[in-house]
Short mmCIF file of C-alpha atoms and ligand atoms in Angstrom, two decimals:
data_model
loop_
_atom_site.label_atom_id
_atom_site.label_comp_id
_atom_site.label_asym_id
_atom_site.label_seq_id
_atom_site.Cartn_x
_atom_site.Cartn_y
_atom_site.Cartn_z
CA UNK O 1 28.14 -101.70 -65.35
CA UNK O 2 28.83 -105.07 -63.71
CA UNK O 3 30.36 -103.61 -60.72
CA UNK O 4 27.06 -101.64 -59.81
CA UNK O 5 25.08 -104.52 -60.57
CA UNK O 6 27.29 -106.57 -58.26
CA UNK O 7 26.67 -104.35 -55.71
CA UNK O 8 23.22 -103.48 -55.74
CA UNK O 9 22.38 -107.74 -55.96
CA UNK O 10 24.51 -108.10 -52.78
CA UNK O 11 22.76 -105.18 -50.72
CA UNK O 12 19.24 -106.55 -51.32
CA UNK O 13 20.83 -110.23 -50.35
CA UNK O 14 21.79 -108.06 -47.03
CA UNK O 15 18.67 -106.19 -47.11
CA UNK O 16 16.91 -109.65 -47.48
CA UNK O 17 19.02 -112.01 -45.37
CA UNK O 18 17.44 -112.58 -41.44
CA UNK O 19 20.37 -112.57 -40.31
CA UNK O 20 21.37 -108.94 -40.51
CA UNK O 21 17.65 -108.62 -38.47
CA UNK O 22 17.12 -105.63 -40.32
CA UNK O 23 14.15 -104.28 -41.54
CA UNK O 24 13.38 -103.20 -45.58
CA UNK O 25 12.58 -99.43 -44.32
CA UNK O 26 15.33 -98.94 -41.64
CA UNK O 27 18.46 -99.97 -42.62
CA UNK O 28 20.98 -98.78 -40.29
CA UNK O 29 24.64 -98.66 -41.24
CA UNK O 30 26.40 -101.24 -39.49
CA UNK O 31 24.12 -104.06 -40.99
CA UNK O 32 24.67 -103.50 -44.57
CA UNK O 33 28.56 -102.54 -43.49
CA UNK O 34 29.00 -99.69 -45.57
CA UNK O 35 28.83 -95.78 -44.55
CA UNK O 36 28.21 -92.78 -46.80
CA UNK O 37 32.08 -92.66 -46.86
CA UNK O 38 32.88 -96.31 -47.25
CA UNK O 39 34.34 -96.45 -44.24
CA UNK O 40 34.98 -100.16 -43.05
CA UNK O 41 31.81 -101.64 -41.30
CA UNK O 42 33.45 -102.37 -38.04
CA UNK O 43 34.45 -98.73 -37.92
CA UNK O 44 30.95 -98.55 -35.76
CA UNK O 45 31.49 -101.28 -33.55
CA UNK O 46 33.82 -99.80 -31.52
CA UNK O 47 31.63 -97.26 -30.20
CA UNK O 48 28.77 -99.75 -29.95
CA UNK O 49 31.11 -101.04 -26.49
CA UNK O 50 29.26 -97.46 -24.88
CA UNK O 51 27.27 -98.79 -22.21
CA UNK O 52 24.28 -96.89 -21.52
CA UNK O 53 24.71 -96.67 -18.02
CA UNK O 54 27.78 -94.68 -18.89
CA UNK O 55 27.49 -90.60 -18.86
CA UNK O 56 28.26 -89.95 -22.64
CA UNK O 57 31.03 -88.61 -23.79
CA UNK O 58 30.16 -85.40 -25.58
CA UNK O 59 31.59 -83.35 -28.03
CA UNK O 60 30.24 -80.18 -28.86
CA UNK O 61 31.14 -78.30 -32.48
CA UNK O 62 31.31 -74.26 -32.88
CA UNK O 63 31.30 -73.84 -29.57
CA UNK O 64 33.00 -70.69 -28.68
CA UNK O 65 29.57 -68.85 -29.70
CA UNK O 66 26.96 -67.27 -28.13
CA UNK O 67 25.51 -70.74 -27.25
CA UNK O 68 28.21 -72.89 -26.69
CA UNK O 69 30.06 -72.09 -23.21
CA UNK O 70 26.57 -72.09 -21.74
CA UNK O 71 25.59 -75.80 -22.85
CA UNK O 72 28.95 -76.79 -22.15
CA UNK O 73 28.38 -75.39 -18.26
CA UNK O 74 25.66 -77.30 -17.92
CA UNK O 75 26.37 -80.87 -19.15
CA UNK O 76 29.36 -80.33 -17.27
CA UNK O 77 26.97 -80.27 -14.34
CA UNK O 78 25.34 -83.60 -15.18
CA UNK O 79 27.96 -85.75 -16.91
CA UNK O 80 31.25 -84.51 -15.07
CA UNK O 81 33.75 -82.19 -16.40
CA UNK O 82 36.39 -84.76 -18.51
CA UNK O 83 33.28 -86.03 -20.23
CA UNK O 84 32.40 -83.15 -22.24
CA UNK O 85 34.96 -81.59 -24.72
CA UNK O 86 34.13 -78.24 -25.86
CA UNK O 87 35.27 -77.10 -29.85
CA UNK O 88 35.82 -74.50 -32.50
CA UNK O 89 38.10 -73.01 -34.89
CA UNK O 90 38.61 -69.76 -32.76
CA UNK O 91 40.88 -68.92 -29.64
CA UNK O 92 39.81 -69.73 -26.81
CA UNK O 93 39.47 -67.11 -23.63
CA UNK O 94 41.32 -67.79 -20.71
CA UNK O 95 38.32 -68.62 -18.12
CA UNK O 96 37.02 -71.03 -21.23
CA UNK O 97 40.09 -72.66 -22.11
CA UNK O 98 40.43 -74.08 -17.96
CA UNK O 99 37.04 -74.52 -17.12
CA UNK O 100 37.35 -77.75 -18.87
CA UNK O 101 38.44 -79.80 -22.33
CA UNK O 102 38.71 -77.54 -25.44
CA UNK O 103 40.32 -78.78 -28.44
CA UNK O 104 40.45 -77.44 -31.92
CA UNK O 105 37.67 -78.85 -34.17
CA UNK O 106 36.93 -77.75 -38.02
CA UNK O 107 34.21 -79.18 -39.24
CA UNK O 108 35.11 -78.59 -43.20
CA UNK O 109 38.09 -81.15 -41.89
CA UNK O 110 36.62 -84.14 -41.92
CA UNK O 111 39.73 -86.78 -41.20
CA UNK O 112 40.13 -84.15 -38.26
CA UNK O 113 36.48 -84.05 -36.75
CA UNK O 114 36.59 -88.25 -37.23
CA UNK O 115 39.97 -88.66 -35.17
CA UNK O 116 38.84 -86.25 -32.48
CA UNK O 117 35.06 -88.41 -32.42
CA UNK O 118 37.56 -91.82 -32.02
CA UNK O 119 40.24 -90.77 -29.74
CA UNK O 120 37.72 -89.75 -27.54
CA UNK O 121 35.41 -91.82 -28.08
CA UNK O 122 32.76 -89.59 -28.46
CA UNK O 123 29.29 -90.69 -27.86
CA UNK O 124 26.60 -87.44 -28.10
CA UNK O 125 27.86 -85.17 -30.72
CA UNK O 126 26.02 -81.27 -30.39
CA UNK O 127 26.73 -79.56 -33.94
CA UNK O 128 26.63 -75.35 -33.00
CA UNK O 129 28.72 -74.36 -36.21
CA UNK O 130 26.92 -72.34 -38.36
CA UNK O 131 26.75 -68.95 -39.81
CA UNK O 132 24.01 -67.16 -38.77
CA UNK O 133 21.20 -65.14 -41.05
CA UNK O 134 23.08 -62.02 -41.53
CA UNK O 135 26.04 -62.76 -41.53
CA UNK O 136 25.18 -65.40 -43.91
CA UNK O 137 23.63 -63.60 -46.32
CA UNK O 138 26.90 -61.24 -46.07
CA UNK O 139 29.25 -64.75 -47.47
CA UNK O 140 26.99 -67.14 -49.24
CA UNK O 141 29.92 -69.39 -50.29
CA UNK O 142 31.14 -69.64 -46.64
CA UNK O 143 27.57 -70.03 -45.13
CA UNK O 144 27.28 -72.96 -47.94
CA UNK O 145 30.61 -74.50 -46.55
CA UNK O 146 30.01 -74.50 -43.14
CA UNK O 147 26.33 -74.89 -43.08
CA UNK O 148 25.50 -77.52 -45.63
CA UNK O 149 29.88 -79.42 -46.19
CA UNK O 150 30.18 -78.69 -42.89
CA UNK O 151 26.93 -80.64 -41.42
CA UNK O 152 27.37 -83.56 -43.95
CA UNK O 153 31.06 -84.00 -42.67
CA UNK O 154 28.90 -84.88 -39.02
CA UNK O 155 26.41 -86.23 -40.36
CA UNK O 156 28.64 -88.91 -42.06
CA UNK O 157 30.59 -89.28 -38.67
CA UNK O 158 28.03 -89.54 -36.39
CA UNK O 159 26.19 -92.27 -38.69
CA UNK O 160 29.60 -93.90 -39.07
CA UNK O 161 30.52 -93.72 -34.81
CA UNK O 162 26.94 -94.55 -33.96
CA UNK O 163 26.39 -91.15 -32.05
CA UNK O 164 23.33 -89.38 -30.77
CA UNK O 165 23.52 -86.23 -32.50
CA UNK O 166 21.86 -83.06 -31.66
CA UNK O 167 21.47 -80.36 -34.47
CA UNK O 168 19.88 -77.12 -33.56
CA UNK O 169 17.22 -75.56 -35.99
CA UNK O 170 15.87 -71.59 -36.04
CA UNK O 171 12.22 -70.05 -37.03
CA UNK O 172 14.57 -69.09 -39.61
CA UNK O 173 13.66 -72.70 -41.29
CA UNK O 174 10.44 -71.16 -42.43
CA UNK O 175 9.77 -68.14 -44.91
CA UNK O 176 7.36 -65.90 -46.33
CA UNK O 177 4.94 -68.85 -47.79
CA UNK O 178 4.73 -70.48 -44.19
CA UNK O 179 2.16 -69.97 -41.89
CA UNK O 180 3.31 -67.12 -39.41
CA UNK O 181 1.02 -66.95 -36.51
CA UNK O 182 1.32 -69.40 -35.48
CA UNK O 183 3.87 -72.08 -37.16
CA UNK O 184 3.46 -75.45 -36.89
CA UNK O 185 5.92 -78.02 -37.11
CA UNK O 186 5.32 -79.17 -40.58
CA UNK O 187 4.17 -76.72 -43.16
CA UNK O 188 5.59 -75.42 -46.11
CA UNK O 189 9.06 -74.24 -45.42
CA UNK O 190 10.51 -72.62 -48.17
CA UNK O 191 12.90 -69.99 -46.19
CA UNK O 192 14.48 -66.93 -48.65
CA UNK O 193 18.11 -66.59 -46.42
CA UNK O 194 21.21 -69.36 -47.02
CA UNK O 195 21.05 -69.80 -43.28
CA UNK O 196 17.56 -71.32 -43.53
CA UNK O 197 17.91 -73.33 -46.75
CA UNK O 198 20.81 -74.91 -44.72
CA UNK O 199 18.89 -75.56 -41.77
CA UNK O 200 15.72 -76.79 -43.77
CA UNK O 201 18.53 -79.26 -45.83
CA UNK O 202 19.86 -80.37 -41.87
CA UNK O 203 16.01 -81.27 -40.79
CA UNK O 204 16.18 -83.42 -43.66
CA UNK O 205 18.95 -84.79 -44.26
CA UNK O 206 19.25 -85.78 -40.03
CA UNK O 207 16.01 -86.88 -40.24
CA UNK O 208 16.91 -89.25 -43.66
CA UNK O 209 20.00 -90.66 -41.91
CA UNK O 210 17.25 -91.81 -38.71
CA UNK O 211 15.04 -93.45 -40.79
CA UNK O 212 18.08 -94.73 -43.36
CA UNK O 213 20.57 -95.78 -41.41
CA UNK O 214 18.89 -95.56 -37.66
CA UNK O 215 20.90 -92.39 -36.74
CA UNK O 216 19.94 -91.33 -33.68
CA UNK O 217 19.22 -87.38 -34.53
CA UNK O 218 17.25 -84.81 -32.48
CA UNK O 219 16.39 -81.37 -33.81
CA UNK O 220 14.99 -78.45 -31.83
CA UNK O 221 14.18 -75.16 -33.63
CA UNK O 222 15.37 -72.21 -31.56
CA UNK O 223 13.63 -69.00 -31.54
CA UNK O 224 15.65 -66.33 -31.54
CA UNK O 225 18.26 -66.71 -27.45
CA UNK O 226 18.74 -63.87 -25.54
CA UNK O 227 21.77 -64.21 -23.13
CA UNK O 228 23.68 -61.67 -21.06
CA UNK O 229 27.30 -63.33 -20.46
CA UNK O 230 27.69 -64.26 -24.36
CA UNK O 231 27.58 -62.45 -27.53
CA UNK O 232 25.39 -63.36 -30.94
CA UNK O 233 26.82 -63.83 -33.75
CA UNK O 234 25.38 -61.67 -36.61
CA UNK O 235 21.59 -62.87 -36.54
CA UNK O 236 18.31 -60.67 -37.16
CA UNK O 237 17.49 -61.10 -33.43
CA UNK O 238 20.73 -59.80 -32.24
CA UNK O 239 19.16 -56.79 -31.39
CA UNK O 240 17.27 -58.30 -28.32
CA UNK O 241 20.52 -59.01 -26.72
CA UNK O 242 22.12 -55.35 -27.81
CA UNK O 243 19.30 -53.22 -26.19
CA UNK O 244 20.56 -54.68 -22.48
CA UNK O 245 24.17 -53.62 -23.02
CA UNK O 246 23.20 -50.23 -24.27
CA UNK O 247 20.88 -49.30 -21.71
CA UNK O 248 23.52 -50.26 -19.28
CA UNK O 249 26.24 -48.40 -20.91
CA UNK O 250 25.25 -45.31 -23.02
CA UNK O 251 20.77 -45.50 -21.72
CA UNK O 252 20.37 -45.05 -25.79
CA UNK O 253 19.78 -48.32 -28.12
CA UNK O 254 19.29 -47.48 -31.77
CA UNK O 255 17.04 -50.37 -33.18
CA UNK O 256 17.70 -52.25 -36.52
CA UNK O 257 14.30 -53.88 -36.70
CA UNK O 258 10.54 -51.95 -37.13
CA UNK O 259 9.06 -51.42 -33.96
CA UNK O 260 6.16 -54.06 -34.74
CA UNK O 261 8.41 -56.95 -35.67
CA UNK O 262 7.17 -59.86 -33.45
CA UNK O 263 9.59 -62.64 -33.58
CA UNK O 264 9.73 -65.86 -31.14
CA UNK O 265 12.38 -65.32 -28.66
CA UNK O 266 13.79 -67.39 -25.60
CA UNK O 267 15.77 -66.86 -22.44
CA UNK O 268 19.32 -68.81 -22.92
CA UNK O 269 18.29 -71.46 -19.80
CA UNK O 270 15.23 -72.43 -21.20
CA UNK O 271 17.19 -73.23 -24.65
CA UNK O 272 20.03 -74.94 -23.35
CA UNK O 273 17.36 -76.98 -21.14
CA UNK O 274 15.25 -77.84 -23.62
CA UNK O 275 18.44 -79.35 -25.33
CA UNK O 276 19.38 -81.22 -22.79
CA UNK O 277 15.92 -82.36 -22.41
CA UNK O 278 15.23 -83.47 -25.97
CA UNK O 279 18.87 -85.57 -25.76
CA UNK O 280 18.06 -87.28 -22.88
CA UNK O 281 14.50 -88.59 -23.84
CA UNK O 282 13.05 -91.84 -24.34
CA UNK O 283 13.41 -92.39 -28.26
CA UNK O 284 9.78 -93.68 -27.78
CA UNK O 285 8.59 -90.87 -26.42
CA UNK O 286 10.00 -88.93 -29.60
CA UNK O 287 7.12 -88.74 -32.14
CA UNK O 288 8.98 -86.87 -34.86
CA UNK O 289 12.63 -86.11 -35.03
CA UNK O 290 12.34 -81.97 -35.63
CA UNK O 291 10.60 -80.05 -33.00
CA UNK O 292 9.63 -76.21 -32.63
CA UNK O 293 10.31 -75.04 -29.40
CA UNK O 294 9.23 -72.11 -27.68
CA UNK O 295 8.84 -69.23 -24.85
CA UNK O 296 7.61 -65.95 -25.45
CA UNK O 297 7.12 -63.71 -28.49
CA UNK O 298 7.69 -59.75 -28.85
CA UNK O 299 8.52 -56.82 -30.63
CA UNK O 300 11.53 -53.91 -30.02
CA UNK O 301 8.33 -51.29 -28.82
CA UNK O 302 7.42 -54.48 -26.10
CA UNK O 303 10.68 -55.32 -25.33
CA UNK O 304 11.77 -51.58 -24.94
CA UNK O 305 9.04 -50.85 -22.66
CA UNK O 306 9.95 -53.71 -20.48
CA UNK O 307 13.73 -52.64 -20.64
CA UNK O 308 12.09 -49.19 -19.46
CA UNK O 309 10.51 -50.19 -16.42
CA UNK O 310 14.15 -51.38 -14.82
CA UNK O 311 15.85 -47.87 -16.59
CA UNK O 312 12.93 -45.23 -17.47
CA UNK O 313 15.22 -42.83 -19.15
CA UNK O 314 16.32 -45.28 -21.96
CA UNK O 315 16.14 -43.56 -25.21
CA UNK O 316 15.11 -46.12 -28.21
CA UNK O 317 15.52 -44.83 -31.71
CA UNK O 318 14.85 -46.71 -34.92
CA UNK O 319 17.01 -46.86 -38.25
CA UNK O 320 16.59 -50.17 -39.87
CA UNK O 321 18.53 -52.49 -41.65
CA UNK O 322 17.12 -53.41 -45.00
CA UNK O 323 18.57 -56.84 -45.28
CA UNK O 324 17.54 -57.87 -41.53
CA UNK O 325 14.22 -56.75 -41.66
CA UNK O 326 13.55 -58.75 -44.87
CA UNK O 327 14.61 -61.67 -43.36
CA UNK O 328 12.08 -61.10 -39.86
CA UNK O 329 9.06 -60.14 -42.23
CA UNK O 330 9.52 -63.77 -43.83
CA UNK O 331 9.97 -65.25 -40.06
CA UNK O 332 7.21 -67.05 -38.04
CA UNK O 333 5.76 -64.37 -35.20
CA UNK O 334 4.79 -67.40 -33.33
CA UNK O 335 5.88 -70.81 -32.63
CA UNK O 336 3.51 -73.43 -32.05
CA UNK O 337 5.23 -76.28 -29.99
CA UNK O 338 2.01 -78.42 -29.22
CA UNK O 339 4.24 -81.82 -30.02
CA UNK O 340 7.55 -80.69 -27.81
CA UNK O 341 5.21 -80.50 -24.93
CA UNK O 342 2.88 -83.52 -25.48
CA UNK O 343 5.69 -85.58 -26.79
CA UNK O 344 8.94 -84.84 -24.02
CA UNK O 345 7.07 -82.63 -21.71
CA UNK O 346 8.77 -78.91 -22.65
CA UNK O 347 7.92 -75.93 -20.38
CA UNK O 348 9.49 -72.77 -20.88
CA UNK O 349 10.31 -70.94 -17.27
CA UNK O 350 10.64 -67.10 -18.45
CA UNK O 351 8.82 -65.30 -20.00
CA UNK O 352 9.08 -61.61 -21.07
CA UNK O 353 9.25 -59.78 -17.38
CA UNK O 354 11.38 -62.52 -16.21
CA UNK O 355 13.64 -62.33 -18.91
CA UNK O 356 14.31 -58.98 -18.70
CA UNK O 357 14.54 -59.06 -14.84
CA UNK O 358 17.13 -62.24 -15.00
CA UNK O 359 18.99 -60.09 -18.01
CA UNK O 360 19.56 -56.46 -15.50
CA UNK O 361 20.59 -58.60 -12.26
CA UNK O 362 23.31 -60.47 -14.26
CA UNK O 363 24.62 -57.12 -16.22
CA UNK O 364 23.92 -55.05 -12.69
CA UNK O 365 26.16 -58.06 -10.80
CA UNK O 366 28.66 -58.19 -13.76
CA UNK O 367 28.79 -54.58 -13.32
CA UNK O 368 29.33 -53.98 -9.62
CA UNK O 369 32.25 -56.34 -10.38
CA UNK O 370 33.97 -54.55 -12.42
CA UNK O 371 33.99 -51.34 -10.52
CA UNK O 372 35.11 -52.62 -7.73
CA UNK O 373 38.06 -53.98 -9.85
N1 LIG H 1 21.73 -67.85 -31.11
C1 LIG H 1 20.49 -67.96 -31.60
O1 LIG H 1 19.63 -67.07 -31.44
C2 LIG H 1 20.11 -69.21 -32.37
C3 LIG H 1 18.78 -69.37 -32.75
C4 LIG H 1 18.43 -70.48 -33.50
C5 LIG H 1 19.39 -71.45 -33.81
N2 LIG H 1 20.66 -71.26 -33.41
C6 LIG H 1 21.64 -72.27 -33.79
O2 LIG H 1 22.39 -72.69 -32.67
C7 LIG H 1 23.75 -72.95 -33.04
C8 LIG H 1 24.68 -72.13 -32.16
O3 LIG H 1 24.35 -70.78 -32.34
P1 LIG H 1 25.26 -69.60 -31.79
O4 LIG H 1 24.37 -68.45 -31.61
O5 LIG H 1 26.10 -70.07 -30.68
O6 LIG H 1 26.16 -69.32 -33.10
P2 LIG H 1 27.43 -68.36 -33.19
O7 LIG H 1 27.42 -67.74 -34.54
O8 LIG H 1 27.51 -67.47 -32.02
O9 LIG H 1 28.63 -69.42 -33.11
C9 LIG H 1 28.89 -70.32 -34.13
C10 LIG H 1 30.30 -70.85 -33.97
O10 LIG H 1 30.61 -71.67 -35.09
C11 LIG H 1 32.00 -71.55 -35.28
N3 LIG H 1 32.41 -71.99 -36.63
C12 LIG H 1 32.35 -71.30 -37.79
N4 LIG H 1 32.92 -72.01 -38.77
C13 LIG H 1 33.36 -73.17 -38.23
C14 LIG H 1 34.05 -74.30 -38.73
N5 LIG H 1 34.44 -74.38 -40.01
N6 LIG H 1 34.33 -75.32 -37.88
C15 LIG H 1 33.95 -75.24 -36.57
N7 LIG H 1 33.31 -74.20 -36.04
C16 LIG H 1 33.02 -73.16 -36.86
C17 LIG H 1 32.31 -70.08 -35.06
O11 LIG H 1 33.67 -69.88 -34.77
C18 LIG H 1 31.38 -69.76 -33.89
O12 LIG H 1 32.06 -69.80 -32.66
C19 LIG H 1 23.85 -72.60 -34.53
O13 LIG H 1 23.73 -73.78 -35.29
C20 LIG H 1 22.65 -71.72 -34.78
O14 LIG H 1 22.17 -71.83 -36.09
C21 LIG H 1 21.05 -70.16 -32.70
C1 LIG H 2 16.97 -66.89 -34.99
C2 LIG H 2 18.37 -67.38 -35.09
O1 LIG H 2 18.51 -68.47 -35.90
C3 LIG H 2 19.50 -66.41 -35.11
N1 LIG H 2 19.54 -65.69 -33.86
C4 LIG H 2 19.43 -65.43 -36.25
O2 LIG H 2 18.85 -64.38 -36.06
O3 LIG H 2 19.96 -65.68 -37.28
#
């Protein structure tokens, strides 16, 4: 094997020259000049020309899903319009497609995802793309694609391109053998769905590449988000978002969870804040690279009650889905997110009455608008 043994004695000449600065533990990508891909080492110095001062220029994968418009919205806000280029592999709705860049992003394509990170010269990458828990136990082979192929295809880019990249986590990173009330951030994690083997395999792997190669990679693990203007996308806490629309439309929500299944769960603002948050801190402030995050917890009999008190002839009737409640009994009930809070200063700003009140006066507004079209 004279080859390999070339190699390895000229990567611990790099790893022990001065002159690459680098230390033994960290040794970030564009010293030793080789990527996970073999890409050319000055592939990353391109991007290095980003001056800090600079708003990034974002890119933001899988994002025509019930999180992505809303993030989108609000970096918009901060960083300007051009400067943040939403993605996904679906068509687009008209008020999405001109309130700003979209562009057609697969993230199994990996010569695709690197020419849209170059020609735009994409600094802060957020990766949404994911199957969810049900509807990833429903196509194992496609949640394995996109979840795990999928996330390596960024990972390798954004280590390559010298990004900041954000991956989001879920509760559903932990499983029947973790600690569920509360859950800290690092117990045993040994999650029973695809969805959370992925996302237990993306802590790690993001949080190898940072100490490996010095990628810069933040993790937050979401509870379960409750929005009103956007749709989930086959998850066991769908039903928090379903029991709004129904006792709008019909005043009768059929539940697919127990009545005592406490989950974690989180207004969309405080999510998409927290994210912004996390991306914009110090890296010294940053004590650990995967954070819990969270808001409020509750079950359908709280959260029905609290739906009451806005319509008090809502009719709630349970008939529950075996595979979905399987996957909340092995879920944390609580989140503990001590470190999020000591570390970048996280503070949620609803809780359950002011979620549900925020939830009613958007639907009730979104309503009046319609019949008066
Ligand atoms: N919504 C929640 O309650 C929640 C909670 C915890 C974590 N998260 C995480 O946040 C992220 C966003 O969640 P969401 O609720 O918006 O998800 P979603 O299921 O609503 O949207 C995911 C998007 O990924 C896209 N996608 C699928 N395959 C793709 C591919 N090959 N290439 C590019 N895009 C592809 C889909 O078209 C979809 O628009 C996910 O990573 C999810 O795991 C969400
Ligand atoms: C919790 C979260 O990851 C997602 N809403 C799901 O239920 O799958």
């Amino acid at each position: 094997m004279p080859i390999v043994k070339n190699v390895s004695r000229a990567v611990s000449q790099l790893l022990q020259s001065s002159g690459c600065g680098c230390g033994i533990s960290i040794v970030p990508i564009r010293c030793i000049g080789v990527s996970p891909r073999q890409v050319a080492s000055d592939a990353s110095f391109h991007s290095v020309s980003f001056s800090e001062s600079d708003h990034p220029r974002v890119l933001i994968t899988g994002g025509l899903g019930q999180l992505g418009v809303g993030l989108a919205k609000l970096l918009r806000k901060r960083f300007g319009k051009s400067n943040v280029i939403l993605s996904d592999i679906r068509k687009p709705a008209d008020n999405v497609f001109y309130s700003g860049p979209f562009i057609y992003a697969d993230i199994l394509d990996y010569k695709n995802l690197r020419e849209i990170v170059v020609n735009n010269r994409i600094t802060w990458l957020f990766h949404y793309s994911a199957l969810l828990s049900a509807v990833g136990e429903a196509n194992v082979p496609l949640a394995r694609a996109v979840n795990i192929t999928g996330l390596h295809n960024v990972l390798d880019i954004a280590a390559e391109h010298n990004l900041r990249l954000f991956v989001p986590s879920t509760i559903g990173a932990f499983g029947p053998t973790s600690p569920r009330d509360p859950t800290p951030d690092l117990c045993i994690q040994r999650p029973r769905t695809i969805y959370g083997v992925s996302k237990v395999h993306a802590e790690l792997m993001g949080e190898y590449y940072h100490y490996r190669y010095g990628l810069d990679f933040r993790c937050l693990r979401y509870p379960g988000i409750i929005s009103a203007d956007s749709q989930p996308g086959g998850g066991t806490t769908d039903y928090a978002v379903q029991i709004f629309h129904d006792a709008m439309k019909t005043g009768k929500f059929q539940c697919n969870l127990k009545p005592d299944t406490r989950l974690p769960m989180m207004y969309i603002d405080d999510c998409l804040k927290a994210t912004l948050e996390v991306m914009e801190a110090p890296a010294e402030a940053l004590s650990m690279r995967t954070y819990n995050i969270s808001a409020m917890s509750f079950t359908p009999e709280e959260l029905a009650q609290e739906v009451q008190k806005h319509i008090p002839e809502l009719q709630v009737t349970y008939n529950v889905d075996e595979v979905r409640q399987a996957i909340a009994d092995s879920w944390p009930m609580n989140f503990d997110d001590r470190n999020a809070r000591r570390d970048w200063g996280w503070k949620h700003d609803y809780d359950l009455p002011e979620l549900v009140t925020t939830m009613f006066s958007f639907l009730g507004s979104d309503s009046r608008i319609a019949q008066a079209n």
